[in-house]
Each structure stands twice: as C-alpha cells, then as structure tokens.
Coordinates of C-alpha atoms and ligand atoms in Angstrom, one line a residue:
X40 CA 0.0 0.0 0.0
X41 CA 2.7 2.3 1.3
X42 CA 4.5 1.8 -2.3
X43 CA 2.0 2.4 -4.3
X44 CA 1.3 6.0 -2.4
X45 CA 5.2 6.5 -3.0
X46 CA 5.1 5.2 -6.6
X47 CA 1.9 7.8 -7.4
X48 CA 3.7 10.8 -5.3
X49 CA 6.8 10.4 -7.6
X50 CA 4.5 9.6 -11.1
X51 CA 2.6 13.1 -9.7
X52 CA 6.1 14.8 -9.2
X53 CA 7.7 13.6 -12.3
X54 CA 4.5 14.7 -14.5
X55 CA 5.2 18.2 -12.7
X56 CA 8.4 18.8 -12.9
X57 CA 8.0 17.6 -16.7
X58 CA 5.6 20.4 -17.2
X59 CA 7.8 23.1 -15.3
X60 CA 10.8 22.5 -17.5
X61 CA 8.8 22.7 -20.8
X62 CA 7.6 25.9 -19.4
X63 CA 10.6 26.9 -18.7
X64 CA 11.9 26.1 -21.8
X65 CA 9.5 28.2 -23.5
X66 CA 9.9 31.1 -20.7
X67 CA 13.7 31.0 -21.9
X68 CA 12.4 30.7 -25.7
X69 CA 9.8 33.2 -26.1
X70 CA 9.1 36.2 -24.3
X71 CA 5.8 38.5 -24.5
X72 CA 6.4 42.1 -23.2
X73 CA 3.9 45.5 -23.3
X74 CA 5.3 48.3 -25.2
X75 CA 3.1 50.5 -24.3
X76 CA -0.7 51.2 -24.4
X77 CA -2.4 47.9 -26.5
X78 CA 0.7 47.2 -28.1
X79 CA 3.1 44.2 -27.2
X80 CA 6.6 43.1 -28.8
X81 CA 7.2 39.5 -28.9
X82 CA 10.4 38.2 -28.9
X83 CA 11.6 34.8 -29.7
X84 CA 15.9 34.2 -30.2
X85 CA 16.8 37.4 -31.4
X86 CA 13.4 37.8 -33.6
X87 CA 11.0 40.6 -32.9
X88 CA 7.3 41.2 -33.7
X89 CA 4.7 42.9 -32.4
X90 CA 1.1 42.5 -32.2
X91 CA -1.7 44.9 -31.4
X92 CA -4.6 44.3 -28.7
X93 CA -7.9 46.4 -29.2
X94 CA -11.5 45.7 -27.4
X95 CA -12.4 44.1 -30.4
X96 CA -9.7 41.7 -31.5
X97 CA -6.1 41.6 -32.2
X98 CA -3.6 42.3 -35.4
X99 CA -0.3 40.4 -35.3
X100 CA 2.7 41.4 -37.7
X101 CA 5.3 39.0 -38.5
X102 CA 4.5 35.2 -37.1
X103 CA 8.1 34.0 -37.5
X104 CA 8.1 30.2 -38.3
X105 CA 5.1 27.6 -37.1
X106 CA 6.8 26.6 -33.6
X107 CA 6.7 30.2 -32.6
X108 CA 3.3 31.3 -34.2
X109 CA 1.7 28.1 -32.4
X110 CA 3.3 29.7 -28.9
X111 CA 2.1 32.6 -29.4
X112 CA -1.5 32.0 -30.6
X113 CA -2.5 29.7 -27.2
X114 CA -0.6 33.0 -25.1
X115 CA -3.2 34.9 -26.9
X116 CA -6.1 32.7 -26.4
X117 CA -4.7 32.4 -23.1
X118 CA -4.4 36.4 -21.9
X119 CA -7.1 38.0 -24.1
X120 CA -9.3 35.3 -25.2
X121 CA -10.5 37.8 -28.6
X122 CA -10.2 36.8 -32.0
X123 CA -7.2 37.4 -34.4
X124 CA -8.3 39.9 -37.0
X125 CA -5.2 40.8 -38.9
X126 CA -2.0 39.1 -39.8
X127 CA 0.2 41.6 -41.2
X128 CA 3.8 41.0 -42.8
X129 CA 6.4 43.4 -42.8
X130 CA 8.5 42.3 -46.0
X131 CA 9.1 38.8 -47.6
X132 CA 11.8 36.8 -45.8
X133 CA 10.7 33.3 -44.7
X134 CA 12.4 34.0 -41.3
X135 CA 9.9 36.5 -40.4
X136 CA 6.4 35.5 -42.1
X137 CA 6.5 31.7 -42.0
X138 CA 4.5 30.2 -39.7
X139 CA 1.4 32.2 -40.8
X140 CA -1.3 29.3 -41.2
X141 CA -1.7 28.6 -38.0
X142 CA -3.6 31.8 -37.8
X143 CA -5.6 30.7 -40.6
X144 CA -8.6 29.1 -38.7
X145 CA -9.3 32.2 -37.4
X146 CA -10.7 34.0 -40.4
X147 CA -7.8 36.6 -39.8
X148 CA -7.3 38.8 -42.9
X149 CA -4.1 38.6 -44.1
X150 CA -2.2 42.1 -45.2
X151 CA 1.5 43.1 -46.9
X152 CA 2.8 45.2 -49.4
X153 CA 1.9 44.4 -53.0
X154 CA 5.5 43.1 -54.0
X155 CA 5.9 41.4 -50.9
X156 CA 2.9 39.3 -52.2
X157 CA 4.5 38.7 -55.8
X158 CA 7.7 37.6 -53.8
X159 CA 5.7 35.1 -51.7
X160 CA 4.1 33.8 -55.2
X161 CA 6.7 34.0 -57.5
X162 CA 9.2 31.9 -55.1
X163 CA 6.9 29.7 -53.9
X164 CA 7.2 30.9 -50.3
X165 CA 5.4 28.3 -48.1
X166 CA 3.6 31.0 -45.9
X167 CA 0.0 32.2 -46.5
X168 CA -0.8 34.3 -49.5
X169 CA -2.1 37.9 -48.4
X170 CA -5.8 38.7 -48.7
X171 CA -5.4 42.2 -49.2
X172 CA -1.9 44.2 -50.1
X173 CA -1.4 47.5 -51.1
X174 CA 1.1 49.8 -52.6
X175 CA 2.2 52.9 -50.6
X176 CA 0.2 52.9 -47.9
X177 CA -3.1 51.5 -46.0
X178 CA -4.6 52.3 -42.9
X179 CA -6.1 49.8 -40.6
X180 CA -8.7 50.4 -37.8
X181 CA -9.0 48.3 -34.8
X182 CA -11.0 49.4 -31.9
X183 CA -9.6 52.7 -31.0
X184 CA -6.7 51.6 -32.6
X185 CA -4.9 53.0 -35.9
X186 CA -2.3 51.1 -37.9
X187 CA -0.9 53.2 -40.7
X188 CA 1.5 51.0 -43.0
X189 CA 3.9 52.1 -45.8
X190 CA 6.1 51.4 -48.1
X191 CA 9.0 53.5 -48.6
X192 CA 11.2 52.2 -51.6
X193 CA 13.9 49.3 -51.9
X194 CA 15.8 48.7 -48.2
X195 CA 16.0 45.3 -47.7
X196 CA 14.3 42.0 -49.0
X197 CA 10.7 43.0 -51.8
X198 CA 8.3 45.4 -50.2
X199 CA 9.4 46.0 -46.6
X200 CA 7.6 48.3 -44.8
X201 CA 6.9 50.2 -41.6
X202 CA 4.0 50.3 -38.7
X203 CA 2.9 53.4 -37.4
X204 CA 0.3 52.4 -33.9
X205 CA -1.8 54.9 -32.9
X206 CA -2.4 56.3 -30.3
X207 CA 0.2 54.5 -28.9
X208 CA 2.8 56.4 -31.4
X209 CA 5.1 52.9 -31.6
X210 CA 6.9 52.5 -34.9
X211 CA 7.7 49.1 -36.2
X212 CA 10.3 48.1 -38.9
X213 CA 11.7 45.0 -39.5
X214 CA 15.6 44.6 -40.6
X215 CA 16.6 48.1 -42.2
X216 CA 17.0 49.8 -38.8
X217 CA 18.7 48.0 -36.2
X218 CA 18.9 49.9 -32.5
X219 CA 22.5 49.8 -30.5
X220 CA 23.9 46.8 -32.8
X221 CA 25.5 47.2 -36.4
X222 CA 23.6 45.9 -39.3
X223 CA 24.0 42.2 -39.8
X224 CA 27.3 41.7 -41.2
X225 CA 28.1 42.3 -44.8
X226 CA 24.7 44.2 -44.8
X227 CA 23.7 40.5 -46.5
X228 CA 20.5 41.5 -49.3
X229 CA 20.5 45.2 -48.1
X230 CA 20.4 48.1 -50.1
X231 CA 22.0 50.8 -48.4
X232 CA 20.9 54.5 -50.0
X233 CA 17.6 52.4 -49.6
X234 CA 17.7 52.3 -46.2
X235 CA 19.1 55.4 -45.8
X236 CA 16.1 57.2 -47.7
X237 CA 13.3 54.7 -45.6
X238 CA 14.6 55.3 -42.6
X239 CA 14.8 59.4 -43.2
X240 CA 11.7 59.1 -44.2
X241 CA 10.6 57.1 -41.1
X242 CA 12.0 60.1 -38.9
X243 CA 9.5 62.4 -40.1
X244 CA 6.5 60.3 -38.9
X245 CA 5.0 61.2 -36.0
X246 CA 6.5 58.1 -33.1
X247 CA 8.0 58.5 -30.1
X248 CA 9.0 54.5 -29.5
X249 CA 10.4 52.3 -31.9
X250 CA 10.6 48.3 -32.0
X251 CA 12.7 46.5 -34.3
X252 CA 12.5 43.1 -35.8
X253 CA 15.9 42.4 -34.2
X254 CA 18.2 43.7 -31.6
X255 CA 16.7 46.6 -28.4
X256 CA 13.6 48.8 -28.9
X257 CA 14.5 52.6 -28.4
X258 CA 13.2 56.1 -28.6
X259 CA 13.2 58.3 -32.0
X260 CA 16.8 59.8 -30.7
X261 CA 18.2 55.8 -31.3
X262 CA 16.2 56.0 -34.3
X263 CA 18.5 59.4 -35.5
X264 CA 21.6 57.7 -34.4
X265 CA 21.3 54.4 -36.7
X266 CA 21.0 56.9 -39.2
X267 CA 24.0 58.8 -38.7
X268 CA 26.1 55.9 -38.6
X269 CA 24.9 54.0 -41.9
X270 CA 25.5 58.0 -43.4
X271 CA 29.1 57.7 -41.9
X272 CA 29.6 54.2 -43.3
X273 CA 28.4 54.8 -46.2
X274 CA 30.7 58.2 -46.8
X275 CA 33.7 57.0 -45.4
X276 CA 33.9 54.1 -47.7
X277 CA 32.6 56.5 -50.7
X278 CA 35.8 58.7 -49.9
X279 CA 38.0 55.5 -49.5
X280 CA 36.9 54.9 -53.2
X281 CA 37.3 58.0 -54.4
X282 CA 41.2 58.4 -52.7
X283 CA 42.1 55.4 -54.7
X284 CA 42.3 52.5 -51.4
X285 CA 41.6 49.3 -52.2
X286 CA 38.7 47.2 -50.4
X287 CA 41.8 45.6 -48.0
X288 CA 43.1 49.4 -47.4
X289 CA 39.3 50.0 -46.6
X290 CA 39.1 47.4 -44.0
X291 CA 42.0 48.3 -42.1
X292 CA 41.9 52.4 -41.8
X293 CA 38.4 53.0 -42.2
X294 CA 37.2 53.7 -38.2
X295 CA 34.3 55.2 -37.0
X296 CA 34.6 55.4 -33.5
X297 CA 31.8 57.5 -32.3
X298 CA 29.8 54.0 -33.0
X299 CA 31.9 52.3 -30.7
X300 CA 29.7 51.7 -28.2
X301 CA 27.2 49.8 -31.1
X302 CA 27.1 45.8 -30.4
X303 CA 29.8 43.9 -32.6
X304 CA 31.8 47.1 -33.5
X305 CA 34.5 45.6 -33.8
X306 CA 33.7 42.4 -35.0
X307 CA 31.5 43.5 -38.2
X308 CA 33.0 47.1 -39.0
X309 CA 35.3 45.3 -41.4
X310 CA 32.3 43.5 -42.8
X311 CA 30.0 46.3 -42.7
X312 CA 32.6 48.1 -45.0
X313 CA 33.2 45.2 -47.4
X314 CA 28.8 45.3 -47.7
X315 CA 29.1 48.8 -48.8
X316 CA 31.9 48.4 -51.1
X317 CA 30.1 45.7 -52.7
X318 CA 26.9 47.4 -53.3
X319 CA 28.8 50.7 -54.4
X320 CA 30.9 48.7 -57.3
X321 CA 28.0 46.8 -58.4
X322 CA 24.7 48.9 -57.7
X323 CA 25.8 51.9 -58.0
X324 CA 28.7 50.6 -60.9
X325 CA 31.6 51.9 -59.5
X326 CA 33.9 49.4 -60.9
X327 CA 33.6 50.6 -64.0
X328 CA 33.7 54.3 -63.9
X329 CA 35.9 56.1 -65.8
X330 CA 36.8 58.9 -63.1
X331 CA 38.1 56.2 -60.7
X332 CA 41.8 54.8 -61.1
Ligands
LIG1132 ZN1 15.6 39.7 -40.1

C-alpha cells in the first residue's frame, strides 16, 4: 500500500516537474512584453514582432516560423481570449512571415505590401498568401486603434515596410533599422541609400518608440543615431573609393569610433565596410567608372 502512495507521489512529481521545465523552456524561448498602451513586442531568439490588442480583436505582424506562431496563438487565447483579426507581414523573408497558417482558422485577414505578395508567389514561399496588399500605404482600424503602414522604396528584401500604432505612437520596422547593434554583417541582401532614404523618411512620422525586428527597442533619438552611422559608413567608404584605397586598405583604416559603443563594433565594422563596397561597385557601378583609377 505504502509503495503504491510512493510510486503515485513520484509519477505526480515527475508529470510536474516535466511540465515546469517545458515551461521553462518556452519562458527562456519566447518572451511577450507590453510596449506601451495595446501594443506588445514579442520576442523569440533574437526575432522581434509585435502584435496589437484592441476591445475588439487583435492584429499580429510577423509570425516568425510555425513553432513560434503556435506559442504565441495559445498566449493569446490564453491572456485575451479575442479573436485574431489581422495578420500583417512586414516584408518577404521566410524567417519572419513563415509560420502564418496557423492563424488561418481564425478567419484573420491577411495584409503586406503588393510586391511582398508577388515575392511570396513568384518563389513559392510556403507562408500564406495575403488577402489584401497595397502599394504605398493603407490604414487599418481596430477598436480605438490605428495602424498606418507604408512602403517606402527598396531597403532590404521586396516590399518592406513600416507600422505606425496609434495612439500609442510605436513605430515598427523590420531589418533596415537595427537599434545599438551594427547591421548584420556584410549588410547581407541590403540596399543601403535604400535604407538610408526609408529610414529618413521614417524620422518624419510622428512616433516616439520604436521596435525592431531584431536587436533593443528605443526612442526616435536611437532611431536618428542608426541613421547617422549608416550615413558615416556609407561616406567614409565613398571617400575611401574616391582616394584610390583598395577594399583591404578599406578594411583596415576606415574607423568610425563614435559608434563604438554599437554591439559587434568591432567584429563586423570590417564587414560592414566590405557590404558597402560591394553594393557601391556593383549597384551603384563603381567598378567601371571612368573617373576612378
Ligand atoms: Zn531579419
């Protein structure tokens, strides 16, 4: 009798502790934060979304992969129990907008940029195909809620674009604006006056926080600051070109150390430089012009 009770106690506490470490795993996995107001960054590795609560449903932006978009659809069941209205991508990589069918039950409508949706066809992405897309710009009304989105030109990946909430005044873009870290490497599928012109563009809309697909959320200052160091990057390296150096000379001289204190600084400067070089001889053809030896 007595090892039986034991047996059960230690099936009981097994079962438990089972349960705590998967929640735990999760807990260390995927985190769900308030912004401010109804809106809410998720984060899951060192992918960002955000998604958007109003009285009368919710809009989620990018749902990342299926693992993660399964997570977070039973976390909103779970805290909000209202019905997912919107799924909204912000450009066409599969890292960010796979995942999106499991949001398909819910007779969600599904929203990106028009080319973003030719991408997704075109390449066969395995993601859901938008319901509605648009061109420069759409507003969406939830609740109280406003979600202005727009496109502002070429910066990274086919038909990236930003999120405006309102009232909240939270701005949300994915990949071409990265807060206190340097952009990803060799600046890998970026184009860089691109995301110079987007993000000067995003600096005139009316936000006061920002959250990024990647890397810290910050304030419109952090916002100026990317800016001023992709200008500098993008300048020195110009000069470099102009004065003759070679990619190599690049590498080693060019410093901007006012951006020291970005994430990786040291480590992806050089690379950082060799992504600008590359898009300046082959976008912008300076290989092959005749004013430079
Ligand atoms: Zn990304």
């Amino acid at each position: 009798m007595r090892k039986i009770n034991i047996l059960i106690l230690l099936a009981l506490l097994f079962s438990s502790l089972n349960l705590s470490v998967n929640q735990l795993a999760y807990a260390n996995e995927y985190k769900i934060e308030r912004v401010t107001g109804n809106v809410y960054r998720f984060v899951s590795g060192r992918h960002r979304s955000v998604f958007l609560v109003a009285e009368n449903g919710i809009l989620v932006t990018d749902p990342l992969n299926t693992r993660t978009a399964t997570w977070l659809k039973k976390e909103l069941k779970s805290r909000f129990d209202l019905p997912v209205k919107y799924v909204v991508y912000s450009h066409n990589h599969s890292d960010h907008i796979y995942g999106a069918e499991v949001f398909r039950d819910s007779r969600a409508v599904f929203v990106s940029s028009q080319l973003t949706r030719q991408d997704i066809i075109v390449t066969r992405a395995k993601t859901v195909i938008p319901d509605v897309t648009f061109q420069e710009k759409m507003n969406i009304t939830l609740g109280e809620n406003q979600v202005e989105l727009r496109y502002h030109g070429p910066n990274d990946g086919r038909g990236s674009i930003s999120m405006l909430f309102k009232p909240e005044k939270v701005l949300f873009v994915v990949d071409w604006i990265v807060l206190n870290r340097m952009v990803w490497q060799e600046l890998w599928s970026y184009d860089i006056q691109g995301m110079i012109n987007s993000t000067r563009e995003v600096l005139d809309l009316d936000f006061d926080l920002f959250v990024g697909g990647h890397s810290d959320t910050g304030k419109k200052a952090d916002v100026q600051k990317y800016l001023s160091y992709i200008e500098a990057l993008y300048s020195a390296v110009i000069d470099g070109i102009h004065s003759g150096k070679n990619l190599e000379q690049l590498k080693s001289e060019i410093r901007l150390d006012q951006f020291s204190h970005l994430e990786n600084y040291e480590e992806w400067l050089p690379k950082n430089i060799e992504g600008v070089w590359k898009r300046l001889m082959n976008e912008s053809g300076m290989a092959w012009r005749p004013d430079i030896d």
